[in-house]
mmCIF file of C-alpha atoms in Angstrom:
data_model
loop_
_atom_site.group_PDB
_atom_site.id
_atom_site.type_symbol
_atom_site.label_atom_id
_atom_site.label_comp_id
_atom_site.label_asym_id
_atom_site.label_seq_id
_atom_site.Cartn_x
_atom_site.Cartn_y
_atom_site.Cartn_z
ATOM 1 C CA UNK A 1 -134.789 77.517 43.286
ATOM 2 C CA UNK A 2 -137.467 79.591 43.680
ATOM 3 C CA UNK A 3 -139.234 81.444 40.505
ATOM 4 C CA UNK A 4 -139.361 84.877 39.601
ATOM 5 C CA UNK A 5 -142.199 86.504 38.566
ATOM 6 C CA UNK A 6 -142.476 87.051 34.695
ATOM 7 C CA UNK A 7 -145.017 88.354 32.702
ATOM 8 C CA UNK A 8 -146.079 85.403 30.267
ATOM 9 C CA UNK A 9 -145.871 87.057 27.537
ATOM 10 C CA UNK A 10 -141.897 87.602 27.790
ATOM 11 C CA UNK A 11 -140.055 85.766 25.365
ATOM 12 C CA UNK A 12 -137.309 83.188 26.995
ATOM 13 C CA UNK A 13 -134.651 80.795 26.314
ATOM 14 C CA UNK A 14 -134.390 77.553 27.767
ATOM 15 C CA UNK A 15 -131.325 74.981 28.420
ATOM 16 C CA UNK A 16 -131.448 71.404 29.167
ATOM 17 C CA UNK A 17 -129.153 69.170 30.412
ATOM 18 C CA UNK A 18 -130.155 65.645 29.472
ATOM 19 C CA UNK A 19 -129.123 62.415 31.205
ATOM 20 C CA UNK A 20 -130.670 58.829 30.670
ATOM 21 C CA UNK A 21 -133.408 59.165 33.579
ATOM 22 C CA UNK A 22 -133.756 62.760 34.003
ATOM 23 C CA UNK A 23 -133.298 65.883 32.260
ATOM 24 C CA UNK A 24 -132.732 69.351 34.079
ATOM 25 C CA UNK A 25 -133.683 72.399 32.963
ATOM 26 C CA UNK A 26 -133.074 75.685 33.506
ATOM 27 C CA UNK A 27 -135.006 79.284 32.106
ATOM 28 C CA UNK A 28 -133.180 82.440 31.089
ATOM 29 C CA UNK A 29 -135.038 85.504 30.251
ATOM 30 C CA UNK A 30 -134.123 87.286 26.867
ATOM 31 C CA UNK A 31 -131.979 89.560 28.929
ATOM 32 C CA UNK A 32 -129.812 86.660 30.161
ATOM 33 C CA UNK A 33 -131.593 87.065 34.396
ATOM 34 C CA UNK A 34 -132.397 83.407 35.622
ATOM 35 C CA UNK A 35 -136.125 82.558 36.329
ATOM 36 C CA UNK A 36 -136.170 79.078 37.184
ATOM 37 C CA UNK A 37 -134.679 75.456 36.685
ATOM 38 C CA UNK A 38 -136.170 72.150 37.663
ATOM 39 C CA UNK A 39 -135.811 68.713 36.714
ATOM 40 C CA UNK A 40 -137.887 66.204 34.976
ATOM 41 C CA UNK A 41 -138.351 62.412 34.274
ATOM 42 C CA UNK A 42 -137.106 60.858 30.543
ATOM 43 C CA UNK A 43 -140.578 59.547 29.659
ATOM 44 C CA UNK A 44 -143.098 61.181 27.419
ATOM 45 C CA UNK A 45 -145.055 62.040 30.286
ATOM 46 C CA UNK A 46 -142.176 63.977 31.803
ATOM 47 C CA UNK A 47 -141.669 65.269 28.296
ATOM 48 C CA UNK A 48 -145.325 66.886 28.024
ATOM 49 C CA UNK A 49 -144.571 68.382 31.820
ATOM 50 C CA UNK A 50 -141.526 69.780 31.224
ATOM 51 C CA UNK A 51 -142.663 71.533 28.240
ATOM 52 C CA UNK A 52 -145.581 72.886 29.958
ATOM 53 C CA UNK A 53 -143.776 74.095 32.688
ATOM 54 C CA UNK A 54 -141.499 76.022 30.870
ATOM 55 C CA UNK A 55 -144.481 77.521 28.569
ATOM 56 C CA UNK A 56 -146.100 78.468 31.462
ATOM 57 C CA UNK A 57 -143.258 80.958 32.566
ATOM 58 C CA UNK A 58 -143.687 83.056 28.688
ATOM 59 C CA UNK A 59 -143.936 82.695 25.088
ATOM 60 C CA UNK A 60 -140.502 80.139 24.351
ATOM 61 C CA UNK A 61 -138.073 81.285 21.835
ATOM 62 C CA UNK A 62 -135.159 78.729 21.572
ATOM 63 C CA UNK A 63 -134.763 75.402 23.643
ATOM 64 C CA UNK A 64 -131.374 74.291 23.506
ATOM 65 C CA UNK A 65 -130.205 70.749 24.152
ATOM 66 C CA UNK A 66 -127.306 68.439 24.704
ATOM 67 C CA UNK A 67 -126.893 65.119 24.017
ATOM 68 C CA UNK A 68 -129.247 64.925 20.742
ATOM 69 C CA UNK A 69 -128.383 61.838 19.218
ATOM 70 C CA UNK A 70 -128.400 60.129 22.662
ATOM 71 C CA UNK A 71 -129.816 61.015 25.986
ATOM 72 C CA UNK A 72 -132.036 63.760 24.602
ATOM 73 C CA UNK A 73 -133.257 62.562 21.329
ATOM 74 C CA UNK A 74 -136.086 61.532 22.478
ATOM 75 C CA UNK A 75 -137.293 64.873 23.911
ATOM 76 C CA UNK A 76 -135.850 66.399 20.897
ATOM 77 C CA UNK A 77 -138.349 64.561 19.218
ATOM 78 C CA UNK A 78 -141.230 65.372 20.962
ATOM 79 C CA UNK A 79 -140.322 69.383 21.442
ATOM 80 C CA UNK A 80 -140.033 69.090 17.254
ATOM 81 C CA UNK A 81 -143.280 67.700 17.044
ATOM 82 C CA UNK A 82 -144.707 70.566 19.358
ATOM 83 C CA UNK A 83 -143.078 73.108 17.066
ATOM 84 C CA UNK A 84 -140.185 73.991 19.429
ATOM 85 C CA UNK A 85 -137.069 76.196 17.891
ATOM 86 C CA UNK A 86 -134.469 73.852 19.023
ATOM 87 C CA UNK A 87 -131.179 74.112 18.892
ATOM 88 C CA UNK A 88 -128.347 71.953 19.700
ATOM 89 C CA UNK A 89 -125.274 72.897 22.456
ATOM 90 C CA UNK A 90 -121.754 71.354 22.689
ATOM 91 C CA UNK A 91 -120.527 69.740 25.769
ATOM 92 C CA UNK A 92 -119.665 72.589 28.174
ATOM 93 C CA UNK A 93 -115.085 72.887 27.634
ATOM 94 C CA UNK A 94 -113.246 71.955 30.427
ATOM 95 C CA UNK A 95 -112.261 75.289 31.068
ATOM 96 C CA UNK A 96 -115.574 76.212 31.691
ATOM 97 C CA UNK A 97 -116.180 73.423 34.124
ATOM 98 C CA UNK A 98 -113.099 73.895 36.075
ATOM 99 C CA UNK A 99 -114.029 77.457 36.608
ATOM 100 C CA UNK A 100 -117.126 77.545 37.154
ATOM 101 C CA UNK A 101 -117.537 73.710 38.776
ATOM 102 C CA UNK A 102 -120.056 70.796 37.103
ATOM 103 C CA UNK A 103 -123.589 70.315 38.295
ATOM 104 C CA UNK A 104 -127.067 69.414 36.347
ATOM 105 C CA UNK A 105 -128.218 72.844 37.222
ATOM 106 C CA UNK A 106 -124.475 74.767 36.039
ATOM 107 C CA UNK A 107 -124.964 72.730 32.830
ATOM 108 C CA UNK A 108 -128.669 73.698 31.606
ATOM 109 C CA UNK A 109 -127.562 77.334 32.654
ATOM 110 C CA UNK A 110 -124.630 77.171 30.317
ATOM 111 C CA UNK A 111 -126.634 75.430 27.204
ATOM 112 C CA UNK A 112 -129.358 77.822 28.071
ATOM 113 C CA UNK A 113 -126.645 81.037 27.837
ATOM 114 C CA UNK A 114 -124.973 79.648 24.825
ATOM 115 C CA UNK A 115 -128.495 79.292 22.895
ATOM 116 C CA UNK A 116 -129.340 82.957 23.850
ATOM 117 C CA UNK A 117 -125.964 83.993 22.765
ATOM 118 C CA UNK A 118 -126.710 82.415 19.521
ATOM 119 C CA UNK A 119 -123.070 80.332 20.178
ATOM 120 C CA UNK A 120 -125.557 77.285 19.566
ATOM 121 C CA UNK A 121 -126.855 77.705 16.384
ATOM 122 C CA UNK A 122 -126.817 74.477 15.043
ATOM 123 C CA UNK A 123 -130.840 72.717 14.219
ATOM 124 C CA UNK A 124 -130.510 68.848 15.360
ATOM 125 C CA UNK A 125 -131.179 66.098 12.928
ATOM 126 C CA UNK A 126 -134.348 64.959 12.464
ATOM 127 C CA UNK A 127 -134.962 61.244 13.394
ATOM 128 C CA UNK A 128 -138.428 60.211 12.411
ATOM 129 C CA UNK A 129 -138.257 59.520 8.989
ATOM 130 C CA UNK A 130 -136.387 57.101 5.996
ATOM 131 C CA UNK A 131 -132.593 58.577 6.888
ATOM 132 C CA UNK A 132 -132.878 57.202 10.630
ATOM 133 C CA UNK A 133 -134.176 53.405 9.005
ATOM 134 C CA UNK A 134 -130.545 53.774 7.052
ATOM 135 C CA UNK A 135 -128.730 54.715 10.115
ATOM 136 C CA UNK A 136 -130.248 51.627 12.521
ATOM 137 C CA UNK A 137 -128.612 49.676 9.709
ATOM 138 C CA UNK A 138 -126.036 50.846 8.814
ATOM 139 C CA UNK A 139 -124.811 50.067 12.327
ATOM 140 C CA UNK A 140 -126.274 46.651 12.304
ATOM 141 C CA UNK A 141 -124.287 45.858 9.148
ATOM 142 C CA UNK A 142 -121.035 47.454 11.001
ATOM 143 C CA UNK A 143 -121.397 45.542 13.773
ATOM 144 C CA UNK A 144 -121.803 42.191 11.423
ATOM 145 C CA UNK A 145 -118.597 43.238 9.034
ATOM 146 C CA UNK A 146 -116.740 43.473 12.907
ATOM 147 C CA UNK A 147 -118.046 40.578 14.219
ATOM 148 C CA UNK A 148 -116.944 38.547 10.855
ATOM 149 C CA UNK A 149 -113.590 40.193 11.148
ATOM 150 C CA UNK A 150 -113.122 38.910 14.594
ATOM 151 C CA UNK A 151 -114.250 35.520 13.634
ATOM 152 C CA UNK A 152 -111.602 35.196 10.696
ATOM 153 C CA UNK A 153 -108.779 36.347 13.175
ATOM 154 C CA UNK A 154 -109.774 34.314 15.564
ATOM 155 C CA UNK A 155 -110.176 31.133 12.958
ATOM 156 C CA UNK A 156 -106.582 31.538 11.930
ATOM 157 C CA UNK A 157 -104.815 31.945 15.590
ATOM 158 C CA UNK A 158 -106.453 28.276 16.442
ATOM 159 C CA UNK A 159 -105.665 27.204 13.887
ATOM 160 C CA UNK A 160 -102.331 27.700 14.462
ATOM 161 C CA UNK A 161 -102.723 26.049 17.785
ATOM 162 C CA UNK A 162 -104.910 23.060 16.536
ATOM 163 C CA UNK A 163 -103.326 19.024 17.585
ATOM 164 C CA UNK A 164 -101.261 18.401 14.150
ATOM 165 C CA UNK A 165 -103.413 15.948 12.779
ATOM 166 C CA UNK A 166 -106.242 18.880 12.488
ATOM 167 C CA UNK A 167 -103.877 21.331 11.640
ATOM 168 C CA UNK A 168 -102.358 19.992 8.566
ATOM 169 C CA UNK A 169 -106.006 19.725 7.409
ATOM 170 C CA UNK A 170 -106.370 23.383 7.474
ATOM 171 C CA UNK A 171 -104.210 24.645 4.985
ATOM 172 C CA UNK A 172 -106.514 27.444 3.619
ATOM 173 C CA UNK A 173 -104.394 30.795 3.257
ATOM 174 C CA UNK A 174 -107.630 33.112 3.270
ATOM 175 C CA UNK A 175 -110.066 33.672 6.265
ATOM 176 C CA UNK A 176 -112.929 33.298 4.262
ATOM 177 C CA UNK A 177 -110.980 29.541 2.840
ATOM 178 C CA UNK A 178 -110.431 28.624 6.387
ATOM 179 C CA UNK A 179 -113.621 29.360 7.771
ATOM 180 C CA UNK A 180 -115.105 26.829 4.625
ATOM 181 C CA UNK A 181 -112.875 24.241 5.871
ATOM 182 C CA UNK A 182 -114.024 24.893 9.514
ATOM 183 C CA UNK A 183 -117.574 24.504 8.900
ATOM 184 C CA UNK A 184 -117.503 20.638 7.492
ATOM 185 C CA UNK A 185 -115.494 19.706 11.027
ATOM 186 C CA UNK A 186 -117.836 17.848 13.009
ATOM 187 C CA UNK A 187 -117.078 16.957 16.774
ATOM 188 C CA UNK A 188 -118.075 13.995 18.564
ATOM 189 C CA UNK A 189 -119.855 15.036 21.604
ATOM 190 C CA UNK A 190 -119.587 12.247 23.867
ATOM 191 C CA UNK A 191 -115.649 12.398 23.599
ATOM 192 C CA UNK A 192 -115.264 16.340 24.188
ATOM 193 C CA UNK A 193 -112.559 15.326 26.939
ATOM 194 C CA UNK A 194 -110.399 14.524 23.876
ATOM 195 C CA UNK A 195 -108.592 18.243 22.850
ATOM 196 C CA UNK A 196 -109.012 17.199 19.532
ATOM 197 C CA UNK A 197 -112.858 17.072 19.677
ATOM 198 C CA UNK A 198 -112.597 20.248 21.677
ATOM 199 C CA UNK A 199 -110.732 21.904 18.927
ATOM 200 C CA UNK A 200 -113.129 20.560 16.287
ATOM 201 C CA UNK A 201 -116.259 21.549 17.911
ATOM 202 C CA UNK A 202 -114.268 25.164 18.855
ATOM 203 C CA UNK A 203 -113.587 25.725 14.670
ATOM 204 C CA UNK A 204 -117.010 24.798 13.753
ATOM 205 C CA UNK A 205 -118.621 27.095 16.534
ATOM 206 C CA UNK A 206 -116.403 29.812 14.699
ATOM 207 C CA UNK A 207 -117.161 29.651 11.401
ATOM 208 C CA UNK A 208 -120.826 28.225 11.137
ATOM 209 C CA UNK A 209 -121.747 31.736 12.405
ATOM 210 C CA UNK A 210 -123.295 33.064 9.063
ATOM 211 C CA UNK A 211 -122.689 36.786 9.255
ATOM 212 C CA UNK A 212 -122.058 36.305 4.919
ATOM 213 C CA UNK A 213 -125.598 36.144 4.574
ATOM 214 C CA UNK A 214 -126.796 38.523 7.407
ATOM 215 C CA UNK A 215 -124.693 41.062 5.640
ATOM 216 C CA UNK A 216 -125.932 40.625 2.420
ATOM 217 C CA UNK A 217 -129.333 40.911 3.499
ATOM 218 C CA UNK A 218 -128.635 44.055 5.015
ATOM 219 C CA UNK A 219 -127.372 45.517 2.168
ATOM 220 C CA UNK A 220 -129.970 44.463 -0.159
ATOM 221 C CA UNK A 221 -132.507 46.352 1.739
ATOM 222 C CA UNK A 222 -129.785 49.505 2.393
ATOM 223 C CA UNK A 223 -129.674 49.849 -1.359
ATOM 224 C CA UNK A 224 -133.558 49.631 -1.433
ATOM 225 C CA UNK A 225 -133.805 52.680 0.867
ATOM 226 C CA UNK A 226 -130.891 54.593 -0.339
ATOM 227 C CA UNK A 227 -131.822 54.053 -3.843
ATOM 228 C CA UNK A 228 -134.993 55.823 -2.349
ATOM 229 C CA UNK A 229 -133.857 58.666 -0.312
ATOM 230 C CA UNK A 230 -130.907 59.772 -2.653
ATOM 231 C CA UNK A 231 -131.556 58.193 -6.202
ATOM 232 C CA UNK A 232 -129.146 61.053 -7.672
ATOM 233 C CA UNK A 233 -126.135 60.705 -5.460
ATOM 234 C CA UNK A 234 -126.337 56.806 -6.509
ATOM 235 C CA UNK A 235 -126.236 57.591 -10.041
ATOM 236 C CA UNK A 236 -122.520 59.798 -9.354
ATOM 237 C CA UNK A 237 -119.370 58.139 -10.319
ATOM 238 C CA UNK A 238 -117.705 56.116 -7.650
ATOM 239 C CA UNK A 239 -120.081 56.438 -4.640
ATOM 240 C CA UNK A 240 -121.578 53.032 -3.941
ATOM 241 C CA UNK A 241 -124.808 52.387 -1.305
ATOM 242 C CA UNK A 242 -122.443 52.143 1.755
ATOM 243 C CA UNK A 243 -121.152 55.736 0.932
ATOM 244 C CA UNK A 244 -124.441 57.555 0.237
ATOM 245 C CA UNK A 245 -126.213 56.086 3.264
ATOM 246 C CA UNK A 246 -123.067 57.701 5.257
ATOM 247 C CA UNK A 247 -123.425 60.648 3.227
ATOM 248 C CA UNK A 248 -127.608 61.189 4.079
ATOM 249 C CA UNK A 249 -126.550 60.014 7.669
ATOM 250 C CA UNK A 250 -124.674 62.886 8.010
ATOM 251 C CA UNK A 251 -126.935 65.300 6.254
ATOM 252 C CA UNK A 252 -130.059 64.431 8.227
ATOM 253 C CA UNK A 253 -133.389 63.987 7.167
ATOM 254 C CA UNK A 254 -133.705 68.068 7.585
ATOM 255 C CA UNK A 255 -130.933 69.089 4.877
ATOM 256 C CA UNK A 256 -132.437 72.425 4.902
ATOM 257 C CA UNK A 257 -130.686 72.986 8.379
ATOM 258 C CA UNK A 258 -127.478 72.863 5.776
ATOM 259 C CA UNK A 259 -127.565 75.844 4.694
ATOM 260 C CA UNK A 260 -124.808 75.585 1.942
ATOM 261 C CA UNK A 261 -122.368 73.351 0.393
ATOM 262 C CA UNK A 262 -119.373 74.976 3.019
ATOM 263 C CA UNK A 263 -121.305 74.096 5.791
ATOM 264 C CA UNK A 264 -121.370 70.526 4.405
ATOM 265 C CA UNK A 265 -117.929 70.480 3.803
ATOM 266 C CA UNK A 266 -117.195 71.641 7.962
ATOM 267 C CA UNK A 267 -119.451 68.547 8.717
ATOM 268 C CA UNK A 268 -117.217 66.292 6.916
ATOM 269 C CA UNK A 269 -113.843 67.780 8.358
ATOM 270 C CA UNK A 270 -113.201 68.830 4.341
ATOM 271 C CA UNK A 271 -112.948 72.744 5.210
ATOM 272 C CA UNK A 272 -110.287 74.921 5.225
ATOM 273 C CA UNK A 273 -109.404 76.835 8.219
ATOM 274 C CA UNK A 274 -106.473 79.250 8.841
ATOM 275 C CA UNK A 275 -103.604 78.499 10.743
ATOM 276 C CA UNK A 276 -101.378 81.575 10.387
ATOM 277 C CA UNK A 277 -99.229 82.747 12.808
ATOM 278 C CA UNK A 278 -96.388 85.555 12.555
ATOM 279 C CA UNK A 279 -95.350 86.085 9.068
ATOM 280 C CA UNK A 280 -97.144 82.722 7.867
ATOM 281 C CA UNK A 281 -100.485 82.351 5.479
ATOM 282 C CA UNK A 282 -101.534 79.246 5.864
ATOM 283 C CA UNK A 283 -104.550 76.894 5.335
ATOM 284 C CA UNK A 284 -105.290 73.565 6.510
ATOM 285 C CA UNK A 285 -108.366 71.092 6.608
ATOM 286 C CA UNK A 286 -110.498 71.147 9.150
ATOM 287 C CA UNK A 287 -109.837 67.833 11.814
ATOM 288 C CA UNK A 288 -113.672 67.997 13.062
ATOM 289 C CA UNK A 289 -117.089 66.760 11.976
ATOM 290 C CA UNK A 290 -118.102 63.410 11.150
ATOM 291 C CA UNK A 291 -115.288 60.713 10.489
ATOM 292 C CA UNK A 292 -116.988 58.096 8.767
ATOM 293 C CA UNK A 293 -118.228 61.252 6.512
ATOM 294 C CA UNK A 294 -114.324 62.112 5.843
ATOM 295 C CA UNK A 295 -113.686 58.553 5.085
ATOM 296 C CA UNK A 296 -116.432 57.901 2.926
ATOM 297 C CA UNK A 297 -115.237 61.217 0.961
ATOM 298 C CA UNK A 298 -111.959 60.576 0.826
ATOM 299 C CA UNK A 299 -112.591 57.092 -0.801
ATOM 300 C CA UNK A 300 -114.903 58.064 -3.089
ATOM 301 C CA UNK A 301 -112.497 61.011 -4.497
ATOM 302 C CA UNK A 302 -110.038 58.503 -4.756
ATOM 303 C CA UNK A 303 -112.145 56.346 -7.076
ATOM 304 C CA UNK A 304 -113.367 59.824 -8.997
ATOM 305 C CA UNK A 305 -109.316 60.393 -9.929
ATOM 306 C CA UNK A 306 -108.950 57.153 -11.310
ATOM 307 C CA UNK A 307 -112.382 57.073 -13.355
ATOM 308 C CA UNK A 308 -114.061 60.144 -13.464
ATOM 309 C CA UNK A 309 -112.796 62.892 -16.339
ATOM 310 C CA UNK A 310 -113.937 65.868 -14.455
ATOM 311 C CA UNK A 311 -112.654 65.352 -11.344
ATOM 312 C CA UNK A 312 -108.920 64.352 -12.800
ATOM 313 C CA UNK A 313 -109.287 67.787 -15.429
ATOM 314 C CA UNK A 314 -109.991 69.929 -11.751
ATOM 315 C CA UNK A 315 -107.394 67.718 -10.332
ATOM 316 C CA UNK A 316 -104.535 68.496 -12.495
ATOM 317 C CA UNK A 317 -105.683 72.197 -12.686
ATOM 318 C CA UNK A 318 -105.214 72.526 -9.131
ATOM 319 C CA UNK A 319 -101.891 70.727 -9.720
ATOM 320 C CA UNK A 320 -100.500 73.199 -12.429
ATOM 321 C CA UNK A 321 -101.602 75.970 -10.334
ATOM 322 C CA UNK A 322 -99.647 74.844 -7.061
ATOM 323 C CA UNK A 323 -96.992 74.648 -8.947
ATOM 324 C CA UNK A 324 -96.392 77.959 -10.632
ATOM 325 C CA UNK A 325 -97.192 79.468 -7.054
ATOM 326 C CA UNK A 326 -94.294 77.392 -5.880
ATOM 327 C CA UNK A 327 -92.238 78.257 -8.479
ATOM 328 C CA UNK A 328 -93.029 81.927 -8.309
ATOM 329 C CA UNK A 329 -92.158 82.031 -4.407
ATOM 330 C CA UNK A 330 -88.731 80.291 -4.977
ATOM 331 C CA UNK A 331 -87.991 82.886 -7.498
#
C-alpha cells in the first residue's frame, strides 16, 4: 500500500508476521491509523532493511512478533541486539480469522494492534546465551531416550517373530537384557537369503545402536552447564539436572521478564484461575503454559512429599485446613 506521510518524530508500533522466507510487516501509528506494511526477506540483510524501513517512518516504540521460538527468532534476535522493545503476540483466534479473513498483511495488522493495545505484553526469551546451549540438548538427549525406546520395542516384537532356533536364544525379559543378547548375534553375509541370517543381522542392526552412551554423554555435559547456570536450584531437594534445565528452559535467559513468582507459576500451568458460575466459587489450575514445565513440577513435588520435611509440614497444613472447610460446609 501506499505510505502516509508522518512526521519522524511520531512514536509507532509495529507488527510482524513471520514465516520461514519472509516476514511481513505492517506500521500503526500510536493512535491505531495504518501507515504502511511491506514485506521482507528472512536473512540478516533483510533483517537490517526491515528495521530501517520501519525507523525511517518515526521514533519505534514496541515491535511485536509471532512465531519467536521459530520463524522469527532470528529477527528477534537481531531487533534485541539493536535495542528494540519487543514484544511477543499469540496466534491470531479463529474467531478473529473467520471474521475478518487470513492474509500476511491481516496478520502483522492484528500483532501490530494487539502490541499497541498492550494485549501483547509478554518480552520473548532471550536465546544467545548458556540457557539456549541447555535447550539444543536437552532435545538432543530427548530425541536419544525416544529413539532407545523405539529400539527396545522394536527388539522385543522380533523377537517374538524370530525362526525358533533364534528365538529360544533370546530369553531376556528386559529391553535393555535383550538388546545385550542382540548385540553378540553375528550374521553371515554371504547367506542373507537364509531368514535366519536376515533375522540375525536385523537384531544386531537394532541393538548395536549405542544411544546408552550418547545419552550419558549428554548428560554429563547438561549437569556441567546446569550446575553453572542454576547452582542453587541443584542444591533443592528432589530436583535432579533433567528438571532444572526444564525449569531455566522455561524461565529464559532474561528472568527479569518474570516479573514474580505468580507469573512463574501461569508459565507452568500451576495457577489458579476461577471457574465460577451461578451460585458456585470455584478455583481450578490453570491447563496452559509449558507442559514439560508442569511435568517436571509435578514430579519433583512428588519426590519433596516423600523426602522433604517442609514441604510434607505445608502439605498436611493444607490438608487439615480442607478439611475443617469441608466439615464446616456440611454442617
Amino acid at each position: 500500500m501506499k505510505a502516509v506521510p508522518v512526521s519522524t518524530h511520531e512514536t509507532i508500533i509495529a507488527g510482524v508476521d513471520a514465516h520461514k522466507d519472509t516476514h511481513h510487516v505492517t506500521i500503526l501509528t500510536r493512535t491505531g491509523e495504518k501507515i504502511a506494511d511491506q514485506q521482507f526477506n528472512a536473512t540478516t540483510s533483510g533483517y537490517s532493511k526491515l528495521l530501517d524501513w520501519v525507523a525511517g517512518f518515526g521514533a519505534v516504540d514496541k515491535i511485536g512478533l509471532e512465531s519467536t521460538r521459530s520463524y522469527a527468532a532470528g529477527l528477534s534476535r537481531f531487533l534485541v541486539d539493536h535495542e528494540i522493545d519487543v514484544r511477543e503476540v499469540n496466534i491470531p483466534h479463529s474467531h478473529t480469522k473467520a471474521r475478518l479473513g487470513k492474509s500476511d498483511a491481516i496478520d502483522s495488522e492484528a500483532a501490530a494492534r494487539k502490541t499497541l493495545a498492550g494485549e501483547a505484553s509478554a518480552v520473548p526469551k532471550v536465546s544467545t546465551g548458556i540457557i539456549e546451549s541447555i535447550r539444543e540438548l536437552t532435545v538432543v538427549r530427548a530425541s536419544a531416550v525416544k529413539a532407545r525406546t523405539v529400539a527396545f520395542v522394536q527388539l522385543q516384537d522380533v523377537a517374538i517373530t524370530a525362526p525358533a532356533s533364534l528365538r529360544e536364544r533370546l530369553d531376556a525379559r528386559s529391553g535393555k537384557g535383550l538388546a545385550r543378547q542382540c548385540a553378540k548375534l553375528r550374521a553371515d553375509g554371504d547367506r542373507l537369503d537364509d531368514p535366519a541370517q536376515a533375522a540375525k543381522l536385523c537384531r544386531h542392526g537394532l541393538a548395536h545402536r549405542d544411544l546408552d552412551t550418547e545419552i550419558a554423554t549428554l548428560d554429563a555435559r547438561l549437569d556441567k552447564l546446569v550446575t553453572i547456570a542454576a547452582p542453587t536450584l541443584l542444591s533443592r531437594v528432589g530436583i535432579s539436572t533433567r528438571h532444572a534445565a526444564q525449569f531455566v528452559i522455561t524461565a529464559g535467559e532474561n528472568i527479569d521478564r518474570l516479573t514474580s513468582e505468580a507469573a512463574f507459576a501461569r508459565l507452568c500451568g500451576t495457577a489458579p484461575i476461577p471457574v465460577s458460575s451461578g451460585k458456585s466459587h470455584r478455583r481450578r489450575l490453570h491447563r496452559g503454559g509449558d507442559r514439560q514445565a508442569n511435568r517436571a513440577l509435578h514430579i519433583d513435588t512428588v519426590c519433596r512429599l516423600r523426602y522433604d520435611e517442609r514441604t510434607i509440614a505445608t502439605w498436611s497444613v493444607g490438608r487439615a485446613r480442607d478439611c475443617r472447610r469441608r466439615t464446616s460446609c456440611g454442617a
